[in-house]
Coordinates of C-alpha atoms and ligand atoms in Angstrom, one line a residue:
M16 CA 169.9 153.6 167.5
S17 CA 171.1 155.4 164.3
F18 CA 174.5 155.3 162.7
V19 CA 173.9 158.3 160.5
Q20 CA 176.4 161.1 161.1
G21 CA 175.1 163.6 158.6
L22 CA 175.5 164.4 154.9
K23 CA 178.6 164.9 152.9
C24 CA 179.3 166.4 149.4
R25 CA 180.3 163.7 147.0
E26 CA 182.7 166.1 145.2
C27 CA 184.4 168.4 147.7
A28 CA 183.7 166.3 150.9
R29 CA 182.2 169.3 152.8
E30 CA 180.1 168.0 155.6
Y31 CA 176.5 169.0 156.4
P32 CA 174.0 168.1 159.2
T33 CA 171.1 165.6 158.5
E34 CA 168.6 168.0 156.9
P35 CA 166.3 167.9 153.8
I36 CA 169.0 169.2 151.5
H37 CA 170.6 167.6 148.5
V38 CA 173.1 169.9 146.9
C39 CA 176.4 171.3 148.2
E40 CA 176.3 175.1 148.6
F41 CA 179.9 175.5 147.6
C42 CA 180.4 173.2 144.5
F43 CA 176.8 172.1 143.7
G44 CA 177.9 168.5 144.1
P45 CA 175.3 165.9 145.3
L46 CA 175.1 165.2 149.0
E47 CA 175.4 161.7 150.4
V48 CA 174.6 160.2 153.8
R49 CA 177.6 159.6 156.1
Y50 CA 177.5 156.6 158.3
D51 CA 179.5 155.4 161.4
Y52 CA 180.8 152.3 159.6
E53 CA 182.9 151.3 162.7
G54 CA 179.8 151.2 164.8
I55 CA 177.8 149.4 162.1
K56 CA 180.6 146.8 161.8
R57 CA 180.2 145.9 165.5
A58 CA 176.4 145.8 165.3
L59 CA 175.6 144.2 162.0
T60 CA 176.8 140.6 161.5
R61 CA 175.5 138.0 159.0
E62 CA 173.8 136.2 162.0
V63 CA 172.0 139.4 163.1
I64 CA 170.8 140.1 159.5
E65 CA 169.6 136.4 159.0
S66 CA 167.7 136.5 162.3
R67 CA 165.5 139.4 161.1
P68 CA 162.3 139.3 159.1
A69 CA 162.6 139.0 155.3
N70 CA 162.2 142.6 154.3
M71 CA 164.5 145.5 153.5
W72 CA 164.7 146.6 157.1
R73 CA 167.0 143.6 158.0
Y74 CA 169.8 146.0 156.9
R75 CA 168.3 148.9 158.8
E76 CA 171.7 150.2 160.2
L77 CA 172.5 151.0 156.6
I78 CA 169.3 152.9 155.8
P79 CA 169.3 156.5 156.9
I80 CA 166.5 156.9 159.4
D81 CA 166.9 157.5 163.1
G82 CA 164.1 155.6 164.7
D83 CA 162.1 152.5 163.9
P84 CA 160.4 152.6 160.4
T85 CA 156.7 153.5 160.6
V86 CA 155.7 152.9 156.9
G87 CA 156.7 150.4 154.2
L88 CA 157.5 147.8 156.9
D89 CA 157.1 144.8 154.5
N90 CA 159.0 146.1 151.5
G91 CA 161.8 144.3 149.8
F92 CA 163.5 140.9 150.1
T93 CA 162.2 139.9 146.7
P94 CA 163.2 136.6 145.1
L95 CA 166.6 136.0 143.5
V96 CA 165.5 133.5 140.8
R97 CA 167.9 130.9 139.4
A98 CA 167.1 131.4 135.7
K99 CA 168.1 128.0 134.2
N100 CA 165.8 128.3 131.2
L101 CA 166.7 131.9 130.2
G102 CA 170.3 131.0 130.9
A103 CA 170.1 128.1 128.5
A104 CA 168.5 130.4 125.9
L105 CA 171.3 132.9 126.3
G106 CA 174.1 130.5 126.8
L107 CA 174.8 131.2 130.5
N108 CA 175.3 128.6 133.2
N109 CA 174.9 130.8 136.3
L110 CA 172.2 133.3 135.5
Y111 CA 170.0 134.9 138.2
L112 CA 167.1 137.4 138.1
K113 CA 166.6 139.8 141.0
N114 CA 162.8 140.0 140.7
D115 CA 161.5 143.3 141.9
S116 CA 158.5 143.0 139.6
V117 CA 156.9 141.5 142.8
C118 CA 158.2 144.1 145.3
H119 CA 155.6 145.0 147.9
P120 CA 153.5 147.1 147.8
T121 CA 153.5 148.6 144.2
L122 CA 155.5 146.1 142.2
S123 CA 158.7 147.9 141.4
F124 CA 162.1 148.6 143.1
K125 CA 160.8 152.1 143.7
D126 CA 159.1 150.8 146.9
R127 CA 162.6 150.6 148.4
V128 CA 163.6 154.2 147.8
V129 CA 160.2 155.5 148.7
A130 CA 160.1 153.6 152.0
A131 CA 163.5 155.2 152.9
A132 CA 162.4 158.6 151.8
V133 CA 159.0 158.7 153.4
N134 CA 160.2 157.4 156.7
K135 CA 162.8 160.2 156.7
A136 CA 160.3 162.8 155.7
V137 CA 158.1 161.7 158.6
E138 CA 161.1 162.1 160.9
F139 CA 161.7 165.6 159.5
G140 CA 158.1 166.4 160.3
Y141 CA 156.6 166.8 156.8
D142 CA 152.9 166.2 156.3
T143 CA 153.0 166.3 152.5
I144 CA 155.0 164.0 150.2
A145 CA 155.6 164.8 146.5
C146 CA 157.6 163.6 143.5
A147 CA 158.5 164.0 139.9
S148 CA 157.9 160.6 138.4
T149 CA 158.2 158.5 135.2
G150 CA 155.4 156.2 136.7
N151 CA 156.7 153.7 139.2
L152 CA 157.7 156.4 141.7
A153 CA 154.2 157.9 141.3
N154 CA 152.6 154.5 142.2
S155 CA 154.9 154.1 145.2
V156 CA 154.8 157.6 146.7
A157 CA 150.9 157.7 146.4
S158 CA 150.7 154.2 148.1
H159 CA 153.1 155.0 151.0
A160 CA 151.6 158.5 151.6
A161 CA 148.2 156.8 151.8
S162 CA 149.4 154.2 154.3
A163 CA 151.2 156.8 156.4
G164 CA 148.2 159.1 156.4
L165 CA 150.1 161.9 154.6
K166 CA 149.0 164.2 151.8
S167 CA 150.7 163.7 148.4
Y168 CA 151.2 165.5 145.1
I169 CA 152.4 163.6 142.1
F170 CA 153.9 165.2 139.0
I171 CA 154.1 163.2 135.9
P172 CA 154.6 163.7 132.1
S173 CA 151.3 163.7 130.3
D174 CA 152.1 160.6 128.0
L175 CA 152.4 157.9 130.8
E176 CA 151.0 154.4 130.4
S177 CA 147.3 154.2 131.6
S178 CA 148.1 151.5 134.3
K179 CA 150.8 153.8 135.8
I180 CA 148.2 156.6 136.1
L181 CA 145.4 154.4 137.3
G182 CA 147.8 152.7 139.8
T183 CA 148.5 156.1 141.2
S184 CA 145.0 157.7 141.3
I185 CA 143.6 154.7 143.1
Y186 CA 145.3 156.0 146.3
D187 CA 143.3 159.2 146.1
T188 CA 146.3 161.4 145.6
K189 CA 146.6 164.6 143.6
I190 CA 148.1 164.0 140.2
I191 CA 149.4 166.9 138.1
S192 CA 150.1 165.9 134.5
I193 CA 152.6 168.2 132.9
K194 CA 152.7 168.8 129.1
G195 CA 156.3 167.8 128.5
S196 CA 158.9 165.1 129.1
Y197 CA 160.0 163.8 132.5
D198 CA 162.9 166.3 132.4
D199 CA 160.4 169.2 132.1
V200 CA 158.5 167.7 135.0
N201 CA 161.6 167.5 137.1
R202 CA 162.7 171.0 136.3
F203 CA 159.3 172.3 137.2
C204 CA 159.2 170.4 140.5
S205 CA 162.6 171.9 141.5
E206 CA 160.8 175.3 141.2
V207 CA 157.7 174.1 143.1
A208 CA 160.0 172.7 145.8
T209 CA 161.4 176.2 146.5
V210 CA 157.9 177.6 147.2
F211 CA 156.0 174.7 148.8
P212 CA 157.2 173.1 152.1
W213 CA 156.9 169.5 150.9
A214 CA 159.1 166.4 150.9
F215 CA 159.9 165.8 147.3
V216 CA 161.4 162.3 147.6
N217 CA 163.7 162.7 144.6
I218 CA 164.6 166.3 145.1
N219 CA 165.2 167.6 148.6
I220 CA 165.0 164.2 150.2
R221 CA 167.2 162.6 147.5
P222 CA 170.2 161.6 149.6
F223 CA 167.9 159.5 151.8
Y224 CA 165.8 158.2 148.9
G225 CA 168.9 156.9 147.1
D226 CA 170.1 154.8 150.0
G227 CA 166.9 152.8 149.9
S228 CA 168.2 151.4 146.6
K229 CA 171.2 149.9 148.4
T230 CA 168.9 147.2 149.8
F231 CA 168.6 145.8 146.2
G232 CA 172.3 145.1 146.2
Y233 CA 172.5 143.8 149.9
E234 CA 169.8 141.3 149.1
I235 CA 171.6 140.0 146.0
A236 CA 174.8 139.4 148.0
E237 CA 173.0 137.7 150.9
Q238 CA 170.8 135.6 148.6
L239 CA 173.9 134.4 146.6
G240 CA 175.2 133.0 149.9
W241 CA 177.1 136.1 151.1
R242 CA 179.1 137.0 148.0
A243 CA 178.9 139.6 145.2
P244 CA 178.2 138.3 141.7
D245 CA 180.6 138.6 138.7
N246 CA 178.2 140.7 136.7
V247 CA 175.1 142.8 137.3
I248 CA 173.0 144.3 134.5
T249 CA 170.7 147.1 135.5
P250 CA 168.3 149.4 133.7
V251 CA 169.3 153.1 134.1
A252 CA 167.1 156.1 134.4
G253 CA 168.5 158.8 136.7
S254 CA 171.4 156.5 137.5
S255 CA 170.7 156.2 141.2
L256 CA 170.1 152.4 141.3
I257 CA 173.2 151.5 139.3
T258 CA 175.5 153.5 141.6
K259 CA 173.8 152.3 144.8
I260 CA 174.1 148.6 143.8
H261 CA 177.8 149.1 143.5
K262 CA 177.9 151.1 146.8
A263 CA 176.0 148.2 148.5
F264 CA 178.6 145.6 147.5
K265 CA 181.5 147.9 148.5
E266 CA 179.9 148.5 151.9
F267 CA 179.3 144.8 152.6
E268 CA 183.0 144.2 151.6
S269 CA 184.3 146.9 154.0
L270 CA 182.0 145.6 156.8
G271 CA 183.5 142.1 156.3
L272 CA 180.1 140.6 155.4
I273 CA 181.4 139.4 152.0
G274 CA 184.8 138.9 150.4
E275 CA 186.6 141.0 147.8
V276 CA 184.2 142.6 145.3
K277 CA 185.1 142.2 141.6
T278 CA 181.6 142.8 140.2
K279 CA 181.3 144.3 136.8
I280 CA 178.3 146.7 136.6
F281 CA 176.6 147.1 133.3
A282 CA 174.2 149.9 132.4
A283 CA 171.2 149.1 130.2
Q284 CA 169.1 151.8 128.4
A285 CA 166.7 152.1 125.5
T286 CA 168.2 153.4 122.3
G287 CA 165.5 156.0 122.3
C288 CA 166.9 157.4 125.6
S289 CA 170.5 156.4 126.1
P290 CA 172.6 159.3 127.4
V291 CA 174.5 157.1 129.8
T292 CA 175.2 154.1 127.6
T293 CA 176.1 156.4 124.7
A294 CA 178.7 158.2 126.9
I295 CA 180.1 154.8 128.1
K296 CA 180.4 153.5 124.5
A297 CA 182.0 156.8 123.3
G298 CA 184.6 156.7 126.1
V299 CA 183.7 160.2 127.5
D300 CA 183.3 161.1 131.2
D301 CA 179.9 162.9 131.0
F302 CA 176.7 162.5 129.0
K303 CA 174.9 164.8 126.6
P304 CA 171.2 165.3 127.5
V305 CA 168.8 163.8 125.0
K306 CA 165.1 164.1 124.2
P307 CA 163.5 160.7 125.1
N308 CA 161.6 158.7 122.5
T309 CA 161.0 155.1 123.6
I310 CA 158.4 152.7 124.9
A311 CA 160.6 152.2 128.0
K312 CA 159.0 155.3 129.7
S313 CA 159.9 154.3 133.3
I314 CA 163.6 154.9 132.4
A315 CA 163.1 157.7 129.9
I316 CA 165.2 160.4 131.6
G317 CA 167.1 162.5 129.1
N318 CA 169.1 164.4 131.7
P319 CA 169.9 161.9 134.5
A320 CA 170.7 163.5 137.9
D321 CA 173.4 160.9 138.7
G322 CA 174.4 160.1 135.1
Y323 CA 178.0 161.2 135.6
Y324 CA 178.4 158.7 138.4
G325 CA 176.6 155.9 136.6
I326 CA 179.1 156.2 133.7
K327 CA 181.9 156.1 136.3
V328 CA 180.6 153.0 138.0
A329 CA 180.1 151.1 134.8
R330 CA 183.6 152.0 133.5
G331 CA 185.4 151.8 136.9
T332 CA 184.2 148.3 137.6
G333 CA 185.2 146.9 134.2
G334 CA 181.5 146.8 133.1
W335 CA 180.0 148.5 130.0
G336 CA 176.8 150.0 128.7
E337 CA 174.5 149.0 125.9
D338 CA 171.1 149.9 124.6
V339 CA 168.3 148.2 122.7
S340 CA 165.6 149.3 120.3
D341 CA 161.9 149.2 121.1
P342 CA 161.3 146.0 119.1
E343 CA 164.3 144.4 120.9
I344 CA 162.7 145.4 124.2
V345 CA 159.4 143.7 123.2
D346 CA 161.2 140.5 122.2
A347 CA 163.1 140.5 125.4
I348 CA 160.0 140.9 127.5
K349 CA 158.5 137.9 125.7
L350 CA 161.6 135.8 126.0
L351 CA 161.7 136.3 129.8
A352 CA 158.0 135.5 130.0
R353 CA 158.2 132.3 128.0
T354 CA 161.4 131.0 129.6
E355 CA 161.0 131.9 133.2
G356 CA 157.3 132.7 133.6
I357 CA 158.1 136.3 134.7
F358 CA 156.2 139.2 133.2
T359 CA 158.3 142.4 133.5
E360 CA 157.7 145.9 132.3
T361 CA 159.7 147.6 129.5
A362 CA 162.6 148.4 131.8
G363 CA 163.1 144.7 132.6
G364 CA 162.9 144.1 128.8
V365 CA 165.7 146.6 128.4
A366 CA 167.9 144.7 131.0
V367 CA 167.3 141.3 129.4
G368 CA 167.8 142.6 125.8
V369 CA 171.0 144.3 126.8
T370 CA 172.3 141.2 128.5
K371 CA 171.8 139.3 125.3
K372 CA 173.9 141.9 123.4
L373 CA 176.6 141.8 126.0
I374 CA 176.9 138.1 125.7
E375 CA 177.1 138.3 122.0
Q376 CA 179.9 140.9 122.4
G377 CA 181.8 138.5 124.6
R378 CA 181.6 140.8 127.7
I379 CA 180.0 138.2 129.9
G380 CA 181.5 134.8 130.4
K381 CA 179.2 131.7 130.3
D382 CA 180.2 130.4 133.7
E383 CA 180.2 133.7 135.5
I384 CA 177.6 134.5 138.1
T385 CA 175.4 137.0 136.4
V386 CA 172.4 138.9 137.8
I387 CA 169.9 140.7 135.7
S388 CA 167.9 143.4 137.6
I389 CA 164.2 143.0 136.9
T390 CA 162.9 146.3 138.3
G391 CA 159.2 146.5 137.4
Q392 CA 156.0 144.6 136.6
G393 CA 154.7 143.9 133.1
L394 CA 151.0 144.5 134.0
K395 CA 151.9 148.2 134.2
T396 CA 153.0 148.5 130.6
T397 CA 150.6 146.3 128.7
E398 CA 150.5 148.9 125.8
A399 CA 154.1 147.9 124.9
V400 CA 153.3 144.3 124.2
E401 CA 149.5 144.0 123.5
D402 CA 149.9 144.2 119.7
H403 CA 152.6 141.6 119.7
L404 CA 150.8 138.6 121.3
R405 CA 148.7 135.7 120.0
A406 CA 145.0 136.4 120.5
P407 CA 142.8 133.9 122.3
V408 CA 140.8 131.5 120.0
V409 CA 137.1 132.1 120.4
I410 CA 134.8 129.0 120.1
E411 CA 131.4 127.6 121.2
P412 CA 131.7 125.2 124.2
K413 CA 131.4 122.1 122.0
L414 CA 133.9 119.2 122.1
S415 CA 133.6 118.6 118.4
V416 CA 134.6 122.2 117.6
F417 CA 137.5 122.1 120.0
K418 CA 138.7 118.8 118.5
D419 CA 138.7 120.4 115.1
I420 CA 140.9 123.4 116.0
Q421 CA 143.0 121.9 118.8
S422 CA 145.9 120.7 116.6
D423 CA 146.2 124.2 115.0
L424 CA 146.6 126.1 118.3
Ligands
PLP16 C1 163.2 154.2 138.1 C2 163.4 152.9 137.5 C3 164.7 152.4 137.1 C4 165.9 153.2 137.2 O1 166.1 154.0 138.3 P1 167.3 155.1 138.5 O2 167.7 154.8 139.9 O3 166.6 156.4 138.3 O4 168.3 154.9 137.5 C5 164.7 151.1 136.6 N1 163.6 150.4 136.4 C6 162.4 150.8 136.7 C7 161.3 149.9 136.5 C8 162.2 152.1 137.3 O5 161.0 152.5 137.6
ZN17 ZN1 180.8 170.3 147.4

């Protein structure tokens, strides 16, 4: 049974049927999914959720598909790690990491949005899935299309990390590498989408895609023992995840699943691509598009689709935005690895590095419950750190040689 009632314009509130559309015809505002929250409130209790398998579909009433999911059945429900060592290094007593660097099946939080989008695309009757991607979306769309037996076309900027390309081509998809930035790729895909009858997960299927992100927030609240944290720090690209984490907490609050939500939401970007955090710091309502130049390629979107709403969420919740330089990103990746044994990609380094800055600025209290969003896997962005690590020591297999060098290691 589905609780989806249709779509609704976020700006003018005009209602639309459940169709593969994403922009309001009247005001060009983004469309969002409308739910029957009264019905969901009766159906979805803590007990019902807890009785279900540990994957994102335990919140299925709040994910916009009509029938049972047919693909991505095991995605989500990643660990919420109590980060005592990193907390001690940063001076926090109640620090947690929401670790989507191990999300099934392609090791980033994009497996949540793609599972929602591809299931919806199948319900709409599409046989071809497509996307404009900064890398992780490419991996996830190609993987889900393969397992669903669908065709896929993946559009990427030509300067992506080699593991992100390899981790897409392995699924035998069609990759189109565009000479330009992600923003050029996205603009081009909007044109392609008007001619080819494909499900572009982050264009015409975007309202359904976005709601997959909410499960990241639901899980944090459930895993904290049914409460929202005091602070969440999240890397921002198109600004979908940051707005949907907030929406997730507010939905749980209005469904009576958790108490009053006072969570401050913090936006984290790389200094080389920081339209959202620059606007937050400047105190303006909207961002100025930028040309990205950073090692954090997965979040290098200079013209973020939901940037306006990301700024609003950070400001409206009493949060803030900060950015970190490329060397600070590398340091933060290494800090997380040596304190918690978690290897995150550049976007996770951005979140950890920004958290450090926010603590130094006094914006996060030491006893507050703080969650850092670790959204992707370090093995996908090895280029970022490979020149900054200690090399292995090469020796002959002789005990005497080892004894000589051991104390210098
Ligand atoms: C896409 C992505 C984000 C941010 O996503 P948006 O919802 O577009 O803001 C963060 N981290 C990683 C690793 C990503 O791939
Ligand atoms: Zn409208």
